[in-house]
Tab-separated table of C-alpha atoms in Angstrom:
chain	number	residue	atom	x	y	z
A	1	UNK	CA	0.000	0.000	0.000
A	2	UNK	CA	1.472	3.659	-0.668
A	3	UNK	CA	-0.103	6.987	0.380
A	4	UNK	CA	-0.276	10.161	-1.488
A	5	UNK	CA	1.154	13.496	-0.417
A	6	UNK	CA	0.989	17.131	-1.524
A	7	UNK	CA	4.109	18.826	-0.503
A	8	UNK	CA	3.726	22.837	-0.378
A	9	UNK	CA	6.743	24.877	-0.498
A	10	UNK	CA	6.781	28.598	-0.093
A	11	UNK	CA	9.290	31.171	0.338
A	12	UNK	CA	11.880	33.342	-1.292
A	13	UNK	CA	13.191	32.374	-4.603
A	14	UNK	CA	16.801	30.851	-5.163
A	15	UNK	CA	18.781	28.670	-7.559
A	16	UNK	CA	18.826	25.217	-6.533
A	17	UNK	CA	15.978	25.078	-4.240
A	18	UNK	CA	13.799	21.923	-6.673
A	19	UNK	CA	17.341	20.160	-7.151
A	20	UNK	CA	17.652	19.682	-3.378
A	21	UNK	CA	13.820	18.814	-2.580
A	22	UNK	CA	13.803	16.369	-5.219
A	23	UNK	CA	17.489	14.745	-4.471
A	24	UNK	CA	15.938	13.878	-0.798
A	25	UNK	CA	13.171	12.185	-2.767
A	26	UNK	CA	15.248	10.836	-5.069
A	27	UNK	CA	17.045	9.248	-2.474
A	28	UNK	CA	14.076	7.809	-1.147
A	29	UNK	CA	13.264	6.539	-4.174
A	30	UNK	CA	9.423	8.173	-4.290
A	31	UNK	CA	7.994	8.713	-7.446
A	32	UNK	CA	6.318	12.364	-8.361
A	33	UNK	CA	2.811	12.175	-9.857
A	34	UNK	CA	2.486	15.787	-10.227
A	35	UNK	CA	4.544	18.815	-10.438
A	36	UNK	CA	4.328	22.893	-10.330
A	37	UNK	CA	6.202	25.827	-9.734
A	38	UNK	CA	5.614	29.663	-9.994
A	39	UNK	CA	7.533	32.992	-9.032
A	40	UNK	CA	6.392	36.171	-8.757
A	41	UNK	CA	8.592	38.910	-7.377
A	42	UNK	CA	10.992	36.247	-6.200
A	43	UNK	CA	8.293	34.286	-4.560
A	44	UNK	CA	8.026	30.942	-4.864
A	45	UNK	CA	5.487	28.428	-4.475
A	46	UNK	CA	6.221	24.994	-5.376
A	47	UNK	CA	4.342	22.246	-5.314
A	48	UNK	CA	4.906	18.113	-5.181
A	49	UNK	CA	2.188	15.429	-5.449
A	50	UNK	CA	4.163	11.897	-4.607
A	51	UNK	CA	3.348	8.742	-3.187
A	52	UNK	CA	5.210	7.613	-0.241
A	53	UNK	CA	4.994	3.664	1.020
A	54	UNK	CA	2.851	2.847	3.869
A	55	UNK	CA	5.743	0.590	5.543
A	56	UNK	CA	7.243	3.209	7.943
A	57	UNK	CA	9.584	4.731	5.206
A	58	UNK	CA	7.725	7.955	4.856
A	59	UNK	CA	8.892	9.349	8.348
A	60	UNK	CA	12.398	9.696	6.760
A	61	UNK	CA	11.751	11.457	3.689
A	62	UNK	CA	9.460	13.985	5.922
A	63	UNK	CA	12.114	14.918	8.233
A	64	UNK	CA	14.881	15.574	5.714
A	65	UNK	CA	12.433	17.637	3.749
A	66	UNK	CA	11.766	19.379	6.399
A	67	UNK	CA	15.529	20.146	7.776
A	68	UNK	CA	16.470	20.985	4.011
A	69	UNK	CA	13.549	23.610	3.843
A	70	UNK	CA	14.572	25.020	7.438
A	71	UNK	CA	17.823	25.161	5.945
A	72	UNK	CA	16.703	27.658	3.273
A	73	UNK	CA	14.346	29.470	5.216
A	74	UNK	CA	11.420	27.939	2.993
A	75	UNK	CA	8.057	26.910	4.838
A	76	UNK	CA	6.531	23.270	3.813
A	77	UNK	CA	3.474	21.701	4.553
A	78	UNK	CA	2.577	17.847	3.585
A	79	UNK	CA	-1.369	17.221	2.916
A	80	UNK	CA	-2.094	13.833	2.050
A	81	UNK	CA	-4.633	13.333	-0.323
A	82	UNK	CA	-7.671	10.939	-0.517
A	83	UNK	CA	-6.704	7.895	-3.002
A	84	UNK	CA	-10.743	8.507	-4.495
A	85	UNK	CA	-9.935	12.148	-4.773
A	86	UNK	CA	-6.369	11.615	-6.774
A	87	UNK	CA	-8.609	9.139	-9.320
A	88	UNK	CA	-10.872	11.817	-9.821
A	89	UNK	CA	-8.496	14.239	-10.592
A	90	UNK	CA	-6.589	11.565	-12.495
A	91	UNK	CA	-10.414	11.332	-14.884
A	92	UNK	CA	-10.831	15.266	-14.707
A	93	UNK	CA	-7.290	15.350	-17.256
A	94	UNK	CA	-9.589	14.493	-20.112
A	95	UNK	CA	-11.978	17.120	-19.797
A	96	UNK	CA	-11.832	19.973	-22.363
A	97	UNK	CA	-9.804	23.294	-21.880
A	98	UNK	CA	-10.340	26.302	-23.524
A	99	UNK	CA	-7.973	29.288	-23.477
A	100	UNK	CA	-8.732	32.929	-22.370
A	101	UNK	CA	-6.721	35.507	-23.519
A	102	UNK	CA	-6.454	39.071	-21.766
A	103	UNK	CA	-5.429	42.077	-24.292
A	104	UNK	CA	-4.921	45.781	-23.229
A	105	UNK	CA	-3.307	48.516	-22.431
A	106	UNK	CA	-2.961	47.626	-19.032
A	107	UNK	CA	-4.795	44.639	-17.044
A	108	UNK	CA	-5.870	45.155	-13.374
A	109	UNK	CA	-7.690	43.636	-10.654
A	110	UNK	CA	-11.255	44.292	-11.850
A	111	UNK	CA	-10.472	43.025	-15.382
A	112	UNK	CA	-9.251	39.168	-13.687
A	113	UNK	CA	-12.178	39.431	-11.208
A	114	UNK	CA	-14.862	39.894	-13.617
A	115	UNK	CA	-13.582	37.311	-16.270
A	116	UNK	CA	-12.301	34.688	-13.525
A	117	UNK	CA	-16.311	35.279	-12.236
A	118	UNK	CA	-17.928	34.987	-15.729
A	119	UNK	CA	-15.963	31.668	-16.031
A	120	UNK	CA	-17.163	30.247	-12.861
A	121	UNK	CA	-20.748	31.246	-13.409
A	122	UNK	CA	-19.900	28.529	-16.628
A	123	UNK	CA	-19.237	25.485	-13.933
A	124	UNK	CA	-14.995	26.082	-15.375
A	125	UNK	CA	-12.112	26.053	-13.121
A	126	UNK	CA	-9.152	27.994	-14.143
A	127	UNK	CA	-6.125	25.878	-13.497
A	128	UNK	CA	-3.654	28.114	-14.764
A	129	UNK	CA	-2.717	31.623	-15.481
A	130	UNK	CA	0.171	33.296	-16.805
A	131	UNK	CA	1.340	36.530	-17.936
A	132	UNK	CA	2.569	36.941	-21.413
A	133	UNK	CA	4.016	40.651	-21.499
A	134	UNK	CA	7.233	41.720	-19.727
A	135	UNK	CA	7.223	43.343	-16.549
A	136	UNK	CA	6.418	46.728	-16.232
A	137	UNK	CA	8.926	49.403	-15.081
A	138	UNK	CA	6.372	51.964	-13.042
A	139	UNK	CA	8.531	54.900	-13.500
A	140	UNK	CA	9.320	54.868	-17.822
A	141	UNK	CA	6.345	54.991	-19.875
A	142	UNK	CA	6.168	53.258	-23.107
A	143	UNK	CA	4.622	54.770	-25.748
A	144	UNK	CA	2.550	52.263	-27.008
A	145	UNK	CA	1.990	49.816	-23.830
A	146	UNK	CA	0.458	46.578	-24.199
A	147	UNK	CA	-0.189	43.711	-21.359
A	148	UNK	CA	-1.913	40.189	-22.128
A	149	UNK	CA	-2.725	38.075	-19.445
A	150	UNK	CA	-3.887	33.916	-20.257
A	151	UNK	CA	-6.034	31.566	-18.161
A	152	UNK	CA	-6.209	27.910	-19.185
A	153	UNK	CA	-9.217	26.681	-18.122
A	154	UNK	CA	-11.197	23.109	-17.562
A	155	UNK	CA	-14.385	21.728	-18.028
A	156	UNK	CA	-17.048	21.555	-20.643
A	157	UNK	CA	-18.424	24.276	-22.556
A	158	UNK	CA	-21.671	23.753	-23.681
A	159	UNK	CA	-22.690	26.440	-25.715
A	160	UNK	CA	-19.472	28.217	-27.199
A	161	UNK	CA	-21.132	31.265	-28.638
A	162	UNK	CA	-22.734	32.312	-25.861
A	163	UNK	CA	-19.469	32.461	-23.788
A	164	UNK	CA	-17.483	34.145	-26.740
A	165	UNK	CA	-20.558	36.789	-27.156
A	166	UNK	CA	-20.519	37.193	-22.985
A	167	UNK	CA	-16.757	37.732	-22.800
A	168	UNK	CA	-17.019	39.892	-25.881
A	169	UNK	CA	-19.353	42.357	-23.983
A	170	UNK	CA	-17.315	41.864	-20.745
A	171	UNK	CA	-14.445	43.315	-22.325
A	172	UNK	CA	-16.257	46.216	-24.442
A	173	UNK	CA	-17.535	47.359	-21.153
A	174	UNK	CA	-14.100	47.442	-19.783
A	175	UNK	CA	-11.565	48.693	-22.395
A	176	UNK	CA	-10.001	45.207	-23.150
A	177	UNK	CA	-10.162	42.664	-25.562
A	178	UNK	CA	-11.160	39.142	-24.320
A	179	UNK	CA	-10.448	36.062	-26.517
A	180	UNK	CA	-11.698	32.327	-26.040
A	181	UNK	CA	-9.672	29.488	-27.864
A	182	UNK	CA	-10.114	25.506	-27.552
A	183	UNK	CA	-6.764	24.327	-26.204
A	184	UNK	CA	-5.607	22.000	-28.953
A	185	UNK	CA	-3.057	21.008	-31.153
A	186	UNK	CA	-4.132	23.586	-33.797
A	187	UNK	CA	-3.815	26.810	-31.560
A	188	UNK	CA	0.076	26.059	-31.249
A	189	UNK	CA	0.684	25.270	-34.863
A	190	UNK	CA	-0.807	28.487	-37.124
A	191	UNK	CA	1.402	28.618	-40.405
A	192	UNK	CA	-0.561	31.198	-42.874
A	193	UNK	CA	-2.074	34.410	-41.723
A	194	UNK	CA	-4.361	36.635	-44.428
A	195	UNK	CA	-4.729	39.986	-43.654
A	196	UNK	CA	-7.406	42.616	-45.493
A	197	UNK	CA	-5.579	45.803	-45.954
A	198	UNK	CA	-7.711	49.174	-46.012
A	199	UNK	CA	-7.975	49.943	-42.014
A	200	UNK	CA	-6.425	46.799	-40.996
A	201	UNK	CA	-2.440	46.701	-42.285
A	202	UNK	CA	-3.314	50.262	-42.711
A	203	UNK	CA	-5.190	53.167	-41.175
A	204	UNK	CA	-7.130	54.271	-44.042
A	205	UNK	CA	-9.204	53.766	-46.396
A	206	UNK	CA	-7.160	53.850	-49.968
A	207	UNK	CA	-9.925	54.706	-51.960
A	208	UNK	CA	-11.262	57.368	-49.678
A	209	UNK	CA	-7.845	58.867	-49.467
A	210	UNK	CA	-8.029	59.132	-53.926
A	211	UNK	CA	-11.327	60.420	-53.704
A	212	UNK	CA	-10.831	63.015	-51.356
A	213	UNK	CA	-7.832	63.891	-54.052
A	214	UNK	CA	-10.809	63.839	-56.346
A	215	UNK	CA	-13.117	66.237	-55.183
A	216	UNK	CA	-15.563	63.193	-53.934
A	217	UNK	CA	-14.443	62.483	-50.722
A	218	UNK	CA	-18.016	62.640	-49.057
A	219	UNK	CA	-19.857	60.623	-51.574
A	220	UNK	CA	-17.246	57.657	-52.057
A	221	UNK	CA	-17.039	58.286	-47.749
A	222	UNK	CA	-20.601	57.263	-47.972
A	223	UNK	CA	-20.699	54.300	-50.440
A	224	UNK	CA	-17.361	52.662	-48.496
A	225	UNK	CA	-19.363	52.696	-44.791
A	226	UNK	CA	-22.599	51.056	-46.175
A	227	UNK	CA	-21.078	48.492	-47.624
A	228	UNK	CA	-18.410	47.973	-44.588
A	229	UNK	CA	-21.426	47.906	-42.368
A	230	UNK	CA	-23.036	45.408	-44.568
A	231	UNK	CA	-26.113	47.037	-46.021
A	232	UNK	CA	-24.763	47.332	-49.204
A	233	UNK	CA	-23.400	44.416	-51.837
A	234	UNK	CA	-19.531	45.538	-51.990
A	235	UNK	CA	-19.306	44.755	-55.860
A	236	UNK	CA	-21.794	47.124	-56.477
A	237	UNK	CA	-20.885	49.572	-53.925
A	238	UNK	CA	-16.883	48.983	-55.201
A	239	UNK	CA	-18.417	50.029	-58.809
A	240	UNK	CA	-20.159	53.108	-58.174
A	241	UNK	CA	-16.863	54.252	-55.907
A	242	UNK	CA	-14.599	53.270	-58.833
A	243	UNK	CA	-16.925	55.684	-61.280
A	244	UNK	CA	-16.392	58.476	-59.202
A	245	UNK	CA	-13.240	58.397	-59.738
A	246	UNK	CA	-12.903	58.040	-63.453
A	247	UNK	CA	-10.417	60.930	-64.676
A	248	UNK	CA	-7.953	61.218	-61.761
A	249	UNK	CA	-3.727	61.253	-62.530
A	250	UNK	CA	-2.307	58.303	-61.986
A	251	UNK	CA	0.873	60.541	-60.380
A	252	UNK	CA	-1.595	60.784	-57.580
A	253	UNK	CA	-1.174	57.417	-56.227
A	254	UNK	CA	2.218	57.580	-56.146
A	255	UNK	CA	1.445	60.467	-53.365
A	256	UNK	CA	-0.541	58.415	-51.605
A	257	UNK	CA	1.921	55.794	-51.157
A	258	UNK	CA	4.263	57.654	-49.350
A	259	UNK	CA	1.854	58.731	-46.449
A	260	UNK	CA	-0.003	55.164	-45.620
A	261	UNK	CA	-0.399	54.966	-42.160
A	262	UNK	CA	0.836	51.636	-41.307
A	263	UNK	CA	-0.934	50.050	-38.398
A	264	UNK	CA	0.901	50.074	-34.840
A	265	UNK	CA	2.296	46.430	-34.131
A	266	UNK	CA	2.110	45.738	-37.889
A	267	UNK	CA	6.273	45.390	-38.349
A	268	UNK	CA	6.563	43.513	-34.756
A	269	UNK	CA	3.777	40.653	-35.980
A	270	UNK	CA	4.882	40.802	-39.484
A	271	UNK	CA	8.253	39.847	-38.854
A	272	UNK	CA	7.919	37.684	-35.708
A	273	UNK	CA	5.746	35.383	-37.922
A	274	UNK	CA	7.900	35.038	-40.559
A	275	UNK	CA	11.164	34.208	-38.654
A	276	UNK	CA	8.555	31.509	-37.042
A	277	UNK	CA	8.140	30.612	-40.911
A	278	UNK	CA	4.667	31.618	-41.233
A	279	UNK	CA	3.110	32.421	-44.982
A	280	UNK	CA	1.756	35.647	-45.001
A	281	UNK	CA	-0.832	37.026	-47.624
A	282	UNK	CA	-3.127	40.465	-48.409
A	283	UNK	CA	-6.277	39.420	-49.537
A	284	UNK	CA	-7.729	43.186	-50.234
A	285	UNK	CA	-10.736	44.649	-51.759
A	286	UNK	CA	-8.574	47.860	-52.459
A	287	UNK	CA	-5.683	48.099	-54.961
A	288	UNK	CA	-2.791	46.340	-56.218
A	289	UNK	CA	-0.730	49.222	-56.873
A	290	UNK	CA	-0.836	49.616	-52.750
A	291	UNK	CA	-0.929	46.100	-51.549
A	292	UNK	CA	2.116	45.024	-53.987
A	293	UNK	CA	4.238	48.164	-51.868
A	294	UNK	CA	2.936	46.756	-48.731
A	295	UNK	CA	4.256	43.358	-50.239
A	296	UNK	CA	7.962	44.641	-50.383
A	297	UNK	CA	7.798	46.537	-47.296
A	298	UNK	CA	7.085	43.508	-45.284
A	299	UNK	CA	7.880	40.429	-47.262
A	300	UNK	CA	4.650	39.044	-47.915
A	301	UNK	CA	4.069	35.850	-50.250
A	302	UNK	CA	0.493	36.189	-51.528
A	303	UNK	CA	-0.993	39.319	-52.352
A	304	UNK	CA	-4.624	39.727	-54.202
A	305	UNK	CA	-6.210	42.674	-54.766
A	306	UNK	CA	-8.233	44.670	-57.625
A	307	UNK	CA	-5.903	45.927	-60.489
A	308	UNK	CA	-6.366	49.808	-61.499
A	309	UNK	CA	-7.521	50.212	-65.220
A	310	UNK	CA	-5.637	53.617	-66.855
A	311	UNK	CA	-5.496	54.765	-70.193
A	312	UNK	CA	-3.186	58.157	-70.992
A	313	UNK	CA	-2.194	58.178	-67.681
A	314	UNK	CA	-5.303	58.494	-66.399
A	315	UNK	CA	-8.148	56.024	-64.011
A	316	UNK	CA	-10.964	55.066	-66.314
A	317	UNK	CA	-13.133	54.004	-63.207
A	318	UNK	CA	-12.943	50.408	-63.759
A	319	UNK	CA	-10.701	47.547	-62.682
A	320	UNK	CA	-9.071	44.534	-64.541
A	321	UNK	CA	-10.471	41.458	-64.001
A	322	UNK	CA	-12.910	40.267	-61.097
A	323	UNK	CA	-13.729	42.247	-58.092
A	324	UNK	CA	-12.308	40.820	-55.103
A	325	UNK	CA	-14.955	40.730	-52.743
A	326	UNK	CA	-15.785	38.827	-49.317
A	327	UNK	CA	-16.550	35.558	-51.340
A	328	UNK	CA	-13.411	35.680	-53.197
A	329	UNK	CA	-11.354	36.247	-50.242
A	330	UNK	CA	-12.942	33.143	-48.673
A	331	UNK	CA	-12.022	31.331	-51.678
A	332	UNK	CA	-8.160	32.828	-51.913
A	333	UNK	CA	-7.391	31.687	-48.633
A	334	UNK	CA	-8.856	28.339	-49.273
A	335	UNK	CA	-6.219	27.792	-52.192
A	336	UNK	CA	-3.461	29.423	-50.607
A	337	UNK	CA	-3.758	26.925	-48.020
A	338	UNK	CA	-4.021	23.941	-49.977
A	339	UNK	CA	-1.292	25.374	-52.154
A	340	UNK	CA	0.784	25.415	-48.434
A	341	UNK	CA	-0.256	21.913	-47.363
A	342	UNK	CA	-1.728	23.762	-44.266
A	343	UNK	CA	-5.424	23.000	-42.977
A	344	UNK	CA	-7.689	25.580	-42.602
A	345	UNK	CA	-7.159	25.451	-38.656
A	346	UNK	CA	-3.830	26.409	-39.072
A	347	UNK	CA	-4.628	29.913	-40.772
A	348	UNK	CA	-5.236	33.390	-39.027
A	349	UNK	CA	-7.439	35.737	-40.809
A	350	UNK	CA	-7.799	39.523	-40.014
A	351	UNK	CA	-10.123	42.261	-40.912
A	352	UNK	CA	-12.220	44.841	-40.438
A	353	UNK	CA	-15.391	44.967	-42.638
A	354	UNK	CA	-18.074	43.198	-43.717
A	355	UNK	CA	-16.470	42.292	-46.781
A	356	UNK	CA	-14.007	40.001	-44.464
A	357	UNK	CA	-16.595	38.152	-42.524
A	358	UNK	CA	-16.509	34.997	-45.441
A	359	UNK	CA	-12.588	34.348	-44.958
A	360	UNK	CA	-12.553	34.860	-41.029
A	361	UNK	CA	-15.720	32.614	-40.527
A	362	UNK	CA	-13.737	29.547	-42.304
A	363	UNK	CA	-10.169	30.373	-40.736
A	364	UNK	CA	-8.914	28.259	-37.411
A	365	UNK	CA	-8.699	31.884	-35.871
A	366	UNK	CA	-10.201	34.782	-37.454
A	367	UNK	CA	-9.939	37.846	-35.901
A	368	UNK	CA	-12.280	41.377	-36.348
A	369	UNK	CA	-9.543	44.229	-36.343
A	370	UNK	CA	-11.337	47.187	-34.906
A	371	UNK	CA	-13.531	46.296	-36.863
A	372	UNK	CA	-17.364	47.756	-37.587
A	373	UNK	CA	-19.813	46.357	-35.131
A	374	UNK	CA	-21.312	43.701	-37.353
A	375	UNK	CA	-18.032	42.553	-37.748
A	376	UNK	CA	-17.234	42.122	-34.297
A	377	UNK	CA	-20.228	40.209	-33.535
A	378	UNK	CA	-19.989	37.862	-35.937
A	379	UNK	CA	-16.595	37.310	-35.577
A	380	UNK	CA	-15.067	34.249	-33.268
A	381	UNK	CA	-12.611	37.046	-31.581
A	382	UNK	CA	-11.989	40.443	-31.817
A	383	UNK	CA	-9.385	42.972	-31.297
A	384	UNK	CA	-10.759	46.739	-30.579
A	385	UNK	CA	-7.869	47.732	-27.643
A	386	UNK	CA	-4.528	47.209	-28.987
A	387	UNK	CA	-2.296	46.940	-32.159
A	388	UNK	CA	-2.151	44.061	-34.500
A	389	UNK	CA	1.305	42.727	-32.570
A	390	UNK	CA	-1.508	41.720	-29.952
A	391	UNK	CA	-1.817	38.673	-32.212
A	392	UNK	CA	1.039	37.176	-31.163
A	393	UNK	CA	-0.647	36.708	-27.239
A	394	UNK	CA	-3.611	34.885	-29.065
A	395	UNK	CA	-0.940	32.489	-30.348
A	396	UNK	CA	0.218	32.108	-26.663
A	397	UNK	CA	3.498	33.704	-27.376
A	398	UNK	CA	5.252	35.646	-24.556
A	399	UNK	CA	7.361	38.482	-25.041
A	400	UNK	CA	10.489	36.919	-24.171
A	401	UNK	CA	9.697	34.630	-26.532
A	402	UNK	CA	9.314	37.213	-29.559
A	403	UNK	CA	12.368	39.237	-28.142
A	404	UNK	CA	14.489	35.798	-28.630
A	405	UNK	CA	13.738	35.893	-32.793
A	406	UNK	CA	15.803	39.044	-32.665
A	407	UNK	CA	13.966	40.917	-34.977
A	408	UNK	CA	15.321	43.810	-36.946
A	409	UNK	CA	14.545	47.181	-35.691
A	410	UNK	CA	10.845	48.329	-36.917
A	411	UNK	CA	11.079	51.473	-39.431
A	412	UNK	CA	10.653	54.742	-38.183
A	413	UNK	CA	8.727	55.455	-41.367
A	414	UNK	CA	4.753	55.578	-41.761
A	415	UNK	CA	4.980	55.313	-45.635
A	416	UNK	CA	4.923	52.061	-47.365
């Protein structure tokens, strides 16, 4: 017969404290069932689940714990544990997990209090939580800060959409994006992301930005937020926007070019992803002659988008070939994929309108990038607090972790 034990150790952090525990039961020959360990602020608080034999040797391995711990000025406490009670925790390993990701500016108290409680309201136990950002100097301030915060936690789910839509409004009523992920195999192993470009790699609106060079700023304004909003088909409202604009100097785009306001965290996702090897494509309802600069400033593979028509130098208010709308997007990413040998699970779509909803409904993680309100409802997750670097935390990454690719330095530049 053996007996289980918890072993609780608490106190101040230092090397070597687990390599001396563990030689004692080592020594003892007791196996470990179960093992954790956490530090924060050079607290620690380690825990050991083993199973000592009944026959008398247990009294040993308890005392020399307990002079090495003295030793180090750690406090330990042994709890044994019911053998029914290990079993069921043994059975409660197979339940599902689900991960909940934290995105802001800054995370506090009532942001963890009011998730952790919306999960327990759910019957789920959080098991786990870690902080994926750096630690935070209280005395520099960064100009663009950003803290992410994830919970693993257990138990069964039963209707998916209505926690995504709850957490959703938690975190619109508090400033912070909340995200909900099944923990499995396919959340670790993304390997194509597709972004939209107009207000998602960049902070405009291309063919607002030609028609306000135009003279019809207002009426192409208009056109572009009925169909982002959904209540109007985008070929035809992409038609009537590209008629306005019949006439204009094709010198005008190169203008344009040079001003696009790049997104903030663009160049930090950008690049982390594709020193992890990721594929990365534009699949854009705006304009080649802007996507394919975008495609040398960053290095991406795939890039789709309408072609501008000219003749004498001039727009003629058409485009070459089809209109790349929502359906065609959804239908790009499919053959990129299958191109890539990578299963739709694996590929992260982002964007902001209406327009996107086909391609981020059929990717393993689509995400609505501050994104028009039908968007964001429809959409699995959203992102409405922080840059598009906020990405990487839904991928579980930690900024040590992105700091180790040693990216290059991001541009100083705005311009494409």
């Amino acid at each position: 017969m053996s007996e289980i034990v918890l072993i609780n150790v608490t106190g101040e952090d230092r090397p070597g404290i687990t390599a001396a525990l563990t030689k004692i039961l080592a020594r003892f020959h007791v196996p470990i069932l179960d093992i954790g360990q956490s530090t924060i602020h050079n607290a620690l608080a380690l825990g050991l689940l083993v199973e000592l034999p009944r026959e008398g040797g247990d009294c040993g391995v308890f005392r020399e714990l307990l002079f090495c711990a003295h030793g180090m000025g750690l406090d330990i406490r042994f709890t044994p544990i019911d053998a029914d009670d290990y079993e069921g925790w043994v059975l409660d390993q197979g339940q599902p997990r689900h991960i909940l990701t934290l995105l802001g500016r800054e995370i506090d108290a009532e942001h963890i209090a009011r998730v952790s409680t919306a999960v327990a309201e759910r019957g789920l136990n959080v098991d786990r939580i870690v902080r994926l950002t750096g630690r935070i100097s209280r005395r520099e301030e960064r100009p663009h800060p950003l803290a992410s915060v994830e919970l693993s936690v257990r138990g069964a789910v039963d209707e998916l959409a209505e926690l995504h839509a709850a957490l959703l409004a938690l975190g619109q009523s508090m400033d912070v994006d909340v995200s909900v992920q099944e923990d499995d195999i396919f959340r670790r192993n993304r390997r194509l992301v597709c972004f939209d470009m107009d207000s998602t790699l960049i902070q405009t609106e291309v063919i607002d930005e030609l028609a306000a060079v135009a003279g019809v700023g207002d009426q192409v304004a208009a056109i572009t937020e009925l169909a982002m909003r959904g209540e109007l088909d985008f070929q035809e409202s992409f038609r009537r926007r590209m008629a306005l604009l019949e006439g204009l100097d094709e010198s005008v785009l190169a203008g344009i070019v040079e001003r696009l306001p790049i997104t903030e965290g663009a160049d930090r996702l950008i690049a982390s992803l594709k020193q992890l090897g990721y594929k990365v494509a534009i699949l854009s309802g705006g304009f080649t002659y802007f996507a394919e600069h975008l495609q040398r400033r960053f290095g991406v593979d795939y890039v789709y988008a309408n072609r501008l028509e000219f003749q004498d130098g001039r727009l003629t208010g058409q485009v070459s070939g089809d209109i790349i709308d929502g359906k065609r997007k959804a239908e790009l990413l499919r053959e990129i994929a299958a191109r890539e040998g990578i299963r739709l699970e694996q590929v992260i779509a982002v964007g902001d309108g209406a327009n996107d909803l086909p391609m981020l409904s059929i990717a393993g993680l689509g995400i609505a990038f501050h994104a028009k309100p039908i968007v964001t409802q429809q959409a699995r997750h959203a992102i409405a607090n922080v840059g598009l670097d906020g990405i990487l935390y839904l991928l579980g990454m930690r900024d040590r972790d992105v700091e180790s690719l040693q990216l290059p330095a991001p541009s100083t530049q705005r311009s494409a």
